[in-house]
PDB file of C-alpha atoms in Angstrom:
ATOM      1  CA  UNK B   1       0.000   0.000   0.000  1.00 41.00           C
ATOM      2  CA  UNK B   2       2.622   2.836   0.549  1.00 52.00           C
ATOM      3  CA  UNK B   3       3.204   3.241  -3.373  1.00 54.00           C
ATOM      4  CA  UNK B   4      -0.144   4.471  -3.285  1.00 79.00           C
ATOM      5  CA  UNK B   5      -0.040   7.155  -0.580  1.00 87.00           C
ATOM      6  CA  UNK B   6       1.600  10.278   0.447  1.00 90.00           C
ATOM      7  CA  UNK B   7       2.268  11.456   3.932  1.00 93.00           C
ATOM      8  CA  UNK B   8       2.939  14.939   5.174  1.00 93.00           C
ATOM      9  CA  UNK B   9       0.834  17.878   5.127  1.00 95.00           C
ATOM     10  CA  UNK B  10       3.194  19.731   2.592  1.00 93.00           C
ATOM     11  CA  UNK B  11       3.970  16.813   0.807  1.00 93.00           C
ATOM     12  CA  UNK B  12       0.154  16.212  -0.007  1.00 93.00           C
ATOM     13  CA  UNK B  13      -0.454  19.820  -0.523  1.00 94.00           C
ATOM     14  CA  UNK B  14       2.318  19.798  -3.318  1.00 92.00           C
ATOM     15  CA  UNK B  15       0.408  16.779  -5.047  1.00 89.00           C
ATOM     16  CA  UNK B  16      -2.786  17.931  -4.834  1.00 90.00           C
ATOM     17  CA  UNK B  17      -1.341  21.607  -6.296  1.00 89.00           C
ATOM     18  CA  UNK B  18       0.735  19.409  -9.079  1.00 84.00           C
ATOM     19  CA  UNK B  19      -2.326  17.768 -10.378  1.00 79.00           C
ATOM     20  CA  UNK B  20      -2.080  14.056  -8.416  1.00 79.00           C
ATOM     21  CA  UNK B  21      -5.476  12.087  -8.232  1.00 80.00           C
ATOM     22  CA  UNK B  22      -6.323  12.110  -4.468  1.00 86.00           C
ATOM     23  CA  UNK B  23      -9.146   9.422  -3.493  1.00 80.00           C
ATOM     24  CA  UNK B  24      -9.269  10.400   0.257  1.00 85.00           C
ATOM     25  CA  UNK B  25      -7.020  12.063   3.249  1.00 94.00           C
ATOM     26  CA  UNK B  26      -7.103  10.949   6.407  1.00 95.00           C
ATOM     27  CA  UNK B  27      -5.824  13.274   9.174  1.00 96.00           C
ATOM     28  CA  UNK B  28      -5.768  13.316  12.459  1.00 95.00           C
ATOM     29  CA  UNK B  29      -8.577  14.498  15.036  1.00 95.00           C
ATOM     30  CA  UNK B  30      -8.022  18.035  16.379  1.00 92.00           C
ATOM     31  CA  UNK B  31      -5.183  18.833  14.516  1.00 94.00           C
ATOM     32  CA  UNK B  32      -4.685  22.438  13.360  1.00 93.00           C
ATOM     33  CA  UNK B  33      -2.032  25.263  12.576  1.00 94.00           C
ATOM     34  CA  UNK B  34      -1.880  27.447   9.393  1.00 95.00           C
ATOM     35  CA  UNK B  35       0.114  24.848   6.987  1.00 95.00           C
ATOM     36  CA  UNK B  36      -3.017  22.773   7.940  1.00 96.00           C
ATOM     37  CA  UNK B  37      -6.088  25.261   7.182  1.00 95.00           C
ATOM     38  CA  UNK B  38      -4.473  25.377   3.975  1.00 95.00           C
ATOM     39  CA  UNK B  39      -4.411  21.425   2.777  1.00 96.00           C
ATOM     40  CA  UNK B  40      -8.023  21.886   4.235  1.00 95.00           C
ATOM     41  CA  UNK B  41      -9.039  25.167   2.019  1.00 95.00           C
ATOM     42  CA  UNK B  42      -7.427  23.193  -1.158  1.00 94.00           C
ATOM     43  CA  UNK B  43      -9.310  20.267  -0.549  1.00 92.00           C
ATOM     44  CA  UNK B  44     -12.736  21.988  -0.533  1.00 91.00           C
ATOM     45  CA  UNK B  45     -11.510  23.684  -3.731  1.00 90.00           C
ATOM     46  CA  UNK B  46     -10.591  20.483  -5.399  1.00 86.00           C
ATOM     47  CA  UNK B  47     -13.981  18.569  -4.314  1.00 82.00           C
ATOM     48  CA  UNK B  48     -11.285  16.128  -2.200  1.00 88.00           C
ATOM     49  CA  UNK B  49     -12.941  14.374   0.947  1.00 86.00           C
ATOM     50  CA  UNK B  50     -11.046  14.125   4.102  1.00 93.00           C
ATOM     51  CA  UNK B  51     -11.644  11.862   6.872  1.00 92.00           C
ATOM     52  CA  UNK B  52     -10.565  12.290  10.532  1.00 95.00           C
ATOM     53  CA  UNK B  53      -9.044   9.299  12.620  1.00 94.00           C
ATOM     54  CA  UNK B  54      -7.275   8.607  15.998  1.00 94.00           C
ATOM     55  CA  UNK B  55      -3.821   8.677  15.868  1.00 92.00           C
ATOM     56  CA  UNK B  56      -3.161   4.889  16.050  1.00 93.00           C
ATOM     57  CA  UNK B  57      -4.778   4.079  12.412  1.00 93.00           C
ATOM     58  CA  UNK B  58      -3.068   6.710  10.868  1.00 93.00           C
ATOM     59  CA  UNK B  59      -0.147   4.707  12.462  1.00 92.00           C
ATOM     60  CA  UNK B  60      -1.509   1.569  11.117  1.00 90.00           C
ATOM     61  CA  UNK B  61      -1.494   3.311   7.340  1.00 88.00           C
ATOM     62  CA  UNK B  62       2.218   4.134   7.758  1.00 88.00           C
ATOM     63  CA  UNK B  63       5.127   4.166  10.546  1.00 85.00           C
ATOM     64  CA  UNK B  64       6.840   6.949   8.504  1.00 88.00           C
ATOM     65  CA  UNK B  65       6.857  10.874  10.117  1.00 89.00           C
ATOM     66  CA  UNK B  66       2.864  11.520   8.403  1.00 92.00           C
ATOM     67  CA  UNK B  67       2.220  15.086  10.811  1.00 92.00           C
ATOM     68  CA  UNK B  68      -1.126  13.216  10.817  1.00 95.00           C
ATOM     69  CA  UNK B  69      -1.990  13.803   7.283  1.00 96.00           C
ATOM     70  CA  UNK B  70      -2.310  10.930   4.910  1.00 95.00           C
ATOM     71  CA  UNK B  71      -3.574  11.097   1.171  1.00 93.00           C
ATOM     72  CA  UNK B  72      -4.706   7.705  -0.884  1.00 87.00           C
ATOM     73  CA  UNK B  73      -3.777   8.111  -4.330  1.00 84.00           C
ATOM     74  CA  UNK B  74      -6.177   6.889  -7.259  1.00 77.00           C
ATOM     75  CA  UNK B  75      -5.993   3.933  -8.227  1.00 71.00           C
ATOM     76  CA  UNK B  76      -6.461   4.657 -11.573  1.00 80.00           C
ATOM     77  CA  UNK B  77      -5.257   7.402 -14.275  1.00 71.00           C
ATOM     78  CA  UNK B  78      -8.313   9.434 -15.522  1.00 84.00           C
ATOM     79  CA  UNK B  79      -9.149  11.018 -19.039  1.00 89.00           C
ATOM     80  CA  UNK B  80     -11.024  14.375 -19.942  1.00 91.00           C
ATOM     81  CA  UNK B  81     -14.292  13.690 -21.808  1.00 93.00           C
ATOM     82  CA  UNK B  82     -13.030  15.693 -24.929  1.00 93.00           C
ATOM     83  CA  UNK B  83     -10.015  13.079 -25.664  1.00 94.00           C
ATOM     84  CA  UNK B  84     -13.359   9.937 -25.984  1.00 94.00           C
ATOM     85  CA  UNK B  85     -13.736  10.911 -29.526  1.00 94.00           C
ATOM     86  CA  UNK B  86      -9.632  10.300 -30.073  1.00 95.00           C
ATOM     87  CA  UNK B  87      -9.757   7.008 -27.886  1.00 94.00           C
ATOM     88  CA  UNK B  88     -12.800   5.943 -30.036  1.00 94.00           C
ATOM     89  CA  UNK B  89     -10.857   6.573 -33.181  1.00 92.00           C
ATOM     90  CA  UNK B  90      -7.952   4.669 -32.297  1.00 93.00           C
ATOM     91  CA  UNK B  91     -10.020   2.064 -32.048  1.00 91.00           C
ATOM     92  CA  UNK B  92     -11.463   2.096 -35.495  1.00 94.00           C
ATOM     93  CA  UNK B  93     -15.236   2.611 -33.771  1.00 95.00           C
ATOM     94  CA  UNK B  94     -17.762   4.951 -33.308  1.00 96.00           C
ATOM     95  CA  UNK B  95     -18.028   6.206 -29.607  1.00 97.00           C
ATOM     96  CA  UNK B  96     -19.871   4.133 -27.143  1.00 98.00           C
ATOM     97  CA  UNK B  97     -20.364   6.220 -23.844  1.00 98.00           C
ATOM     98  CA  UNK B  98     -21.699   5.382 -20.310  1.00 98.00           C
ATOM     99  CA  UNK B  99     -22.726   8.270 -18.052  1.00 98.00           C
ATOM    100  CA  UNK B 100     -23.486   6.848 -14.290  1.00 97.00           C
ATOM    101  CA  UNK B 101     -25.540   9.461 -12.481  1.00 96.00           C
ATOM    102  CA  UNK B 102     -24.823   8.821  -9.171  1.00 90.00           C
ATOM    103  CA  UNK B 103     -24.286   5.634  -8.546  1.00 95.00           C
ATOM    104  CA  UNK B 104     -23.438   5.092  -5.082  1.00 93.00           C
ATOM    105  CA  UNK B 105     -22.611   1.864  -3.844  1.00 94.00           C
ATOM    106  CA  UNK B 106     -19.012   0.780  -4.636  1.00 93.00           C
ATOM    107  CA  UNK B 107     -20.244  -2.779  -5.849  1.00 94.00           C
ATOM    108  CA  UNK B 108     -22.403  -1.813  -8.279  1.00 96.00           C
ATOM    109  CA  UNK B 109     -19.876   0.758  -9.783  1.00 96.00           C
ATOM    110  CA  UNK B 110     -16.855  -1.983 -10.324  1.00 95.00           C
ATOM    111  CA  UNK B 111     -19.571  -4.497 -11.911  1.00 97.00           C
ATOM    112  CA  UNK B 112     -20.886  -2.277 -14.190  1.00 97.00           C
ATOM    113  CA  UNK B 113     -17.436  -1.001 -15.073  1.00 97.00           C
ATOM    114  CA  UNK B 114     -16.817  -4.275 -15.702  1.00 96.00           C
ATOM    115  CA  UNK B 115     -19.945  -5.220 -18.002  1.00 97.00           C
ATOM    116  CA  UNK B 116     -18.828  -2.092 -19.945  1.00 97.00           C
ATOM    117  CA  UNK B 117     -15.377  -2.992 -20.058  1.00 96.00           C
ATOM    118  CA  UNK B 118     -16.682  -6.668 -21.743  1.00 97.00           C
ATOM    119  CA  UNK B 119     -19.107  -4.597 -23.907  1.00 97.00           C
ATOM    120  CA  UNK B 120     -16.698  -2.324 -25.727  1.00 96.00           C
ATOM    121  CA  UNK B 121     -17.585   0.984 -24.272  1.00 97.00           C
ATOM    122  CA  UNK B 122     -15.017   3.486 -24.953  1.00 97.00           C
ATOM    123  CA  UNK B 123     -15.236   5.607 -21.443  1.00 97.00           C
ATOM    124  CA  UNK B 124     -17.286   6.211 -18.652  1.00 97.00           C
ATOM    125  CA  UNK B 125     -18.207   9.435 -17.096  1.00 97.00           C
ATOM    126  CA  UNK B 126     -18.986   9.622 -13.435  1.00 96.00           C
ATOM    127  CA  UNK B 127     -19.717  13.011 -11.300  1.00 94.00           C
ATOM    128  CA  UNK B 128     -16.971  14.221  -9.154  1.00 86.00           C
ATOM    129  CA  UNK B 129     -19.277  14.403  -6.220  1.00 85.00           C
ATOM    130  CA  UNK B 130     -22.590  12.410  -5.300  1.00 87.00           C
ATOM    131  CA  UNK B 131     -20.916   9.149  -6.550  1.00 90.00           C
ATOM    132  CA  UNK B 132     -19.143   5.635  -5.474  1.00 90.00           C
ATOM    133  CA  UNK B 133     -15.518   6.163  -4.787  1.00 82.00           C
ATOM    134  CA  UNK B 134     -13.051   5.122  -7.349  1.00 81.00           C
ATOM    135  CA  UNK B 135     -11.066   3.104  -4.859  1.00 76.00           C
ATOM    136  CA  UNK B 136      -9.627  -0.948  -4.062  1.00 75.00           C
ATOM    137  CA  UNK B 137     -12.771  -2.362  -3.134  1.00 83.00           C
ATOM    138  CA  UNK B 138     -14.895  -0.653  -6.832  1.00 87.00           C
ATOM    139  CA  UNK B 139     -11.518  -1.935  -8.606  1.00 85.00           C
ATOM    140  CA  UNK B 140     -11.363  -5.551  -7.182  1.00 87.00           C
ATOM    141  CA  UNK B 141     -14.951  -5.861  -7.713  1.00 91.00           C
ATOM    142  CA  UNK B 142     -14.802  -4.740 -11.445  1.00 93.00           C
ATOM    143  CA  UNK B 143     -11.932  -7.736 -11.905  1.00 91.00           C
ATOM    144  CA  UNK B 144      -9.514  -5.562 -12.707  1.00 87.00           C
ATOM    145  CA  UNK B 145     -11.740  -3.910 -15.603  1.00 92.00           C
ATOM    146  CA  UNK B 146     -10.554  -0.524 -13.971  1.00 89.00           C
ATOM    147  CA  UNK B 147      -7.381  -0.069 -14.781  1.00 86.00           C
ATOM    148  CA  UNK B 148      -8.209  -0.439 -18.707  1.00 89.00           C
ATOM    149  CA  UNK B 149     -11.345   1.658 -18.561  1.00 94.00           C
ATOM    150  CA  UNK B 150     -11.215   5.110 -19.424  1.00 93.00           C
ATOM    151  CA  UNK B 151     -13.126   7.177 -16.664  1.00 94.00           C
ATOM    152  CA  UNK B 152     -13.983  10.941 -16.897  1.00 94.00           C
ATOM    153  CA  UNK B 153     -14.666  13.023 -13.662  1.00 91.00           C
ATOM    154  CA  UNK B 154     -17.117  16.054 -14.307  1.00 93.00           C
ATOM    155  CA  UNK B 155     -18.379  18.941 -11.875  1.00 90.00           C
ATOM    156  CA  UNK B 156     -20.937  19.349 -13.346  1.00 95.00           C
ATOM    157  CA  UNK B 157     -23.294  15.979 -15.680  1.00 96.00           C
ATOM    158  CA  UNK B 158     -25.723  18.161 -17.454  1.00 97.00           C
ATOM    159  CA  UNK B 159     -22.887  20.301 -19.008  1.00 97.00           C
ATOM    160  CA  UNK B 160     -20.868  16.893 -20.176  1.00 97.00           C
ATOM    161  CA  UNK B 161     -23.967  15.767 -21.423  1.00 97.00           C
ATOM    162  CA  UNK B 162     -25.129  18.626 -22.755  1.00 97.00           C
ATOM    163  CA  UNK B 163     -21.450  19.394 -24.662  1.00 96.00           C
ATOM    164  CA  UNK B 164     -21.540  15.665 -25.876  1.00 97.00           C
ATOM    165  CA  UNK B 165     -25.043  15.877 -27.459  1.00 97.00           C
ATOM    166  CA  UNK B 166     -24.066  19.080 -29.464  1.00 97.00           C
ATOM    167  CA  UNK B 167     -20.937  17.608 -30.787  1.00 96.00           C
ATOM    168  CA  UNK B 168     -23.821  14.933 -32.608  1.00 96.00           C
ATOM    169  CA  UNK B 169     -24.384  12.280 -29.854  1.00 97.00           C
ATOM    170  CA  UNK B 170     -26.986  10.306 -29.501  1.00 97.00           C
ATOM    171  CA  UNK B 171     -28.225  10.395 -25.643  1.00 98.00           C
ATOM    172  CA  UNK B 172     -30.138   6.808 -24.462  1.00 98.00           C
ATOM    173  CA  UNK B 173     -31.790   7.100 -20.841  1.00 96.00           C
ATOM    174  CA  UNK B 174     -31.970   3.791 -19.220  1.00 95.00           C
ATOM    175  CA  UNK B 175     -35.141   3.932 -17.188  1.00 91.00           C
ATOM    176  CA  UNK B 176     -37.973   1.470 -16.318  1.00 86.00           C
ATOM    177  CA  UNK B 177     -40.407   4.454 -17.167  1.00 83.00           C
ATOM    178  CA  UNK B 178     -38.726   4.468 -20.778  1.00 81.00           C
ATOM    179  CA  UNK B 179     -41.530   4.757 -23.509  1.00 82.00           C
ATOM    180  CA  UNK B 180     -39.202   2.235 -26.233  1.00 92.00           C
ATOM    181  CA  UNK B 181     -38.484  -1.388 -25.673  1.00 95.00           C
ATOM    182  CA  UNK B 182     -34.062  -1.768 -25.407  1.00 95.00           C
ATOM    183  CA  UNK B 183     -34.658  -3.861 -28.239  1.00 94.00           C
ATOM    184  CA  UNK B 184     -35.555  -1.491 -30.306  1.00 94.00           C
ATOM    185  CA  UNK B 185     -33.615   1.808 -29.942  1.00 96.00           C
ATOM    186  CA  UNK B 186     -30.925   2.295 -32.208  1.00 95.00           C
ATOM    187  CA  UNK B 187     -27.057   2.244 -30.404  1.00 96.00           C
ATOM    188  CA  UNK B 188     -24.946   2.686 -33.323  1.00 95.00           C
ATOM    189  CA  UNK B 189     -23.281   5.869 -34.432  1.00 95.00           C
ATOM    190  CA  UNK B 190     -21.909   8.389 -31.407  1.00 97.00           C
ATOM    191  CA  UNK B 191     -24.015   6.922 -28.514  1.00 98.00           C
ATOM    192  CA  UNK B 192     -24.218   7.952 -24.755  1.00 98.00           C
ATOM    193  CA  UNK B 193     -26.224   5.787 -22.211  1.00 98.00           C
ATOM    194  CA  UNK B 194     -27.314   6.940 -19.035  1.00 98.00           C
ATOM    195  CA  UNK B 195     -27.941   5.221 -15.828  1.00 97.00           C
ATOM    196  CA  UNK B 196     -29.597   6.452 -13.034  1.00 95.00           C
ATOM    197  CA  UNK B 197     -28.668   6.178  -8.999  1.00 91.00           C
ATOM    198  CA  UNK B 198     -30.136   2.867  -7.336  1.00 88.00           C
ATOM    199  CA  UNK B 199     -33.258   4.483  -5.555  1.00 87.00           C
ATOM    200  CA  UNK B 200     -33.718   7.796  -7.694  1.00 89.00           C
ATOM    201  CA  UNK B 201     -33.072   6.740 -11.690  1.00 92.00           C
ATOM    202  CA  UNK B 202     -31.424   8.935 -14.008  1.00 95.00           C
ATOM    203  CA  UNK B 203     -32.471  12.687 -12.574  1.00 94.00           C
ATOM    204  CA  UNK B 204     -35.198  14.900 -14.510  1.00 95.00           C
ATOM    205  CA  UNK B 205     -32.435  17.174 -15.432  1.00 95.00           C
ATOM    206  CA  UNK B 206     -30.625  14.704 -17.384  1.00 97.00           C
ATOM    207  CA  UNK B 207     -33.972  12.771 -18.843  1.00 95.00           C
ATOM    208  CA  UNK B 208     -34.571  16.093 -20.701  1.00 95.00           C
ATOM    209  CA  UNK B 209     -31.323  15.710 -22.586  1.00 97.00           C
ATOM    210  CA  UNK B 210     -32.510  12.254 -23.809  1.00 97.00           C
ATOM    211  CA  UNK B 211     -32.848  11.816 -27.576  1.00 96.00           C
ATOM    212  CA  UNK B 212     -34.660   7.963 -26.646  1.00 95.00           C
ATOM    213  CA  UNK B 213     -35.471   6.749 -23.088  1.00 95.00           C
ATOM    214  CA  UNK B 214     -34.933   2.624 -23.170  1.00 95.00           C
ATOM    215  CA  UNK B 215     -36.868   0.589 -21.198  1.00 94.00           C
ATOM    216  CA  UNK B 216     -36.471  -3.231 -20.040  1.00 95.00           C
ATOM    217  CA  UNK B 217     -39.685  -5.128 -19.361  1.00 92.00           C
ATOM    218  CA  UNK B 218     -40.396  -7.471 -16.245  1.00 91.00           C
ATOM    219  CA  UNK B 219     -42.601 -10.490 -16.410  1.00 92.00           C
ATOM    220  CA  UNK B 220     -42.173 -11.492 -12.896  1.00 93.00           C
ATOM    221  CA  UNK B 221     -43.189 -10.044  -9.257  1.00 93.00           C
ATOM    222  CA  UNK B 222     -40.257  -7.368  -8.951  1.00 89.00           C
ATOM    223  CA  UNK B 223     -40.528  -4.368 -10.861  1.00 85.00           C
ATOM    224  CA  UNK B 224     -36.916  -3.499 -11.246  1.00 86.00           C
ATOM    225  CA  UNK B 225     -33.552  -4.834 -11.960  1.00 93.00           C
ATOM    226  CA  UNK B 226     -30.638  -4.196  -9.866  1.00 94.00           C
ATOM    227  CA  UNK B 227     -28.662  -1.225 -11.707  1.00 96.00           C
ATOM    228  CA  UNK B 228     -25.466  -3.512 -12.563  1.00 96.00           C
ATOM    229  CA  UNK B 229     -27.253  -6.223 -13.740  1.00 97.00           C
ATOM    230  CA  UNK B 230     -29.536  -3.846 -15.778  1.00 96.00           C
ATOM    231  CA  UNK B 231     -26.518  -1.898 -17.306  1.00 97.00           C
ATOM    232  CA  UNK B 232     -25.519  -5.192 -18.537  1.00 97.00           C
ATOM    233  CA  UNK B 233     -28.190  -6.333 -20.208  1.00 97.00           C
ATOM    234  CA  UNK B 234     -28.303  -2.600 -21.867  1.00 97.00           C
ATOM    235  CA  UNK B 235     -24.356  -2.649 -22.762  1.00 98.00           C
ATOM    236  CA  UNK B 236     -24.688  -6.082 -24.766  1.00 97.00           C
ATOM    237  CA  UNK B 237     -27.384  -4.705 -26.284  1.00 97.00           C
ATOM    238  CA  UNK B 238     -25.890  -1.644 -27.414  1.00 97.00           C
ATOM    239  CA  UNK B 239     -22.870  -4.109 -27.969  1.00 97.00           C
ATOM    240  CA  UNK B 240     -25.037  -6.659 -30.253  1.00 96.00           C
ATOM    241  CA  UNK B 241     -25.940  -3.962 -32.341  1.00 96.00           C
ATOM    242  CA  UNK B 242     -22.732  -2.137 -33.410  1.00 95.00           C
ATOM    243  CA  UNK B 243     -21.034  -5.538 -33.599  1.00 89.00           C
ATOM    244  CA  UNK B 244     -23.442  -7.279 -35.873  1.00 83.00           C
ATOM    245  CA  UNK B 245     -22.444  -4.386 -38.531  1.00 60.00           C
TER     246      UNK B 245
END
């Protein structure tokens, strides 16, 4: 674990200010001074979340002189959402998008990163706040899948969305009140597909960027799927489709 972390208040502040990928910091309880209030005012500028502990698990992190300040570094590298189009290309494809609006538990994210991962998707996009954390338990659970997916952070979904649609996209709500069968909505060309958080769906904001909202039909007693295993069936859809050609 201690290639992945950096201990120190300045040292963290110098990686956060150079650009590093910062899951988490832990620090310690009740710890203070100037040097301090300024890895704390940088963190709430850079959306970073930061945990207090006792003393003894920072310990347990690292023996090394940490000043009570820890940072977990991503475990992945990340990509902005304006190089998809250049990762699709290398590919010889056209872009196939997932946008995950807020999904929260960690399982869910690595097993639908790793259904899109299997179904050729190109990146996904995930809000920087509001979502699962990007971390060792969302990468075991994806198999691994993480660490070849391309994943775009945004501040803000509706303007990704939004920026992606103009540039000729094709936006694809995946929602159980979707008015068109899965079957039948067209994935090829530029396509995004949105999922929605476990308990809320894909937000009203978003649904009103939707070119097509898909739907799956039940036939049994529940009335929804589970969000990875519905992605899935969506993704090798969308996958059946552009493949076939």
């Amino acid at each position: 674990m201690q290639e992945n972390i950096i201990y120190g208040i300045r040292a963290v502040i110098e990686a956060i200010s150079a650009g590093k990928k910062i899951d988490k910091i832990v620090a310690r309880k009740a710890l203070s001074g100037e040097l301090f209030g300024e890895l704390q005012k940088l963190c709430k500028q850079k959306g970073i979340r930061m945990q207090f502990a006792d003393a003894d698990v920072i310990d347990r992190i690292t023996t090394a002189n940490h000043q009570g300040v820890v940072a977990m570094l991503s475990h992945i590298s990340y990509v902005g959402i304006d190089q998809i189009d250049d990762i699709a290309r290398a590919a010889s494809e056209q872009p196939l998008v997932l946008l995950l609006d807020g999904i929260t538990d960690v399982r869910n994210l690595g097993a639908i990163v790793r259904s899109a991962d299997c179904a050729g998707v190109h990146a996904i996009i995930v809000p920087e706040k509001g979502s699962a954390p990007i971390n060792g338990e969302s990468v075991k659970t994806s198999a691994g899948a993480m660490h070849y997916m391309p994943i775009c952070t945004t501040k803000n979904t509706y303007f990704a969305l939004r920026a992606l649609k103009d540039k000729g996209y094709r936006i694809v709500g995946a929602t159980e009140h979707g008015a068109e069968d899965y079957h039948k909505v067209d994935f090829t060309g530029p396509v995004v597909i949105v999922m929605g958080a476990e308990d809320k769906g894909i937000s009203n904001q978003l649904l009103k960027l939707c070119d097509q909202n898909a739907k799956i039909d039940m036939y049994g007693h529940i009335e929804s799927l589970n969000v990875s295993v519905a992605a899935g069936i969506i993704l090798f859809e969308a996958a059946y489709q552009r493949h076939k050609l």
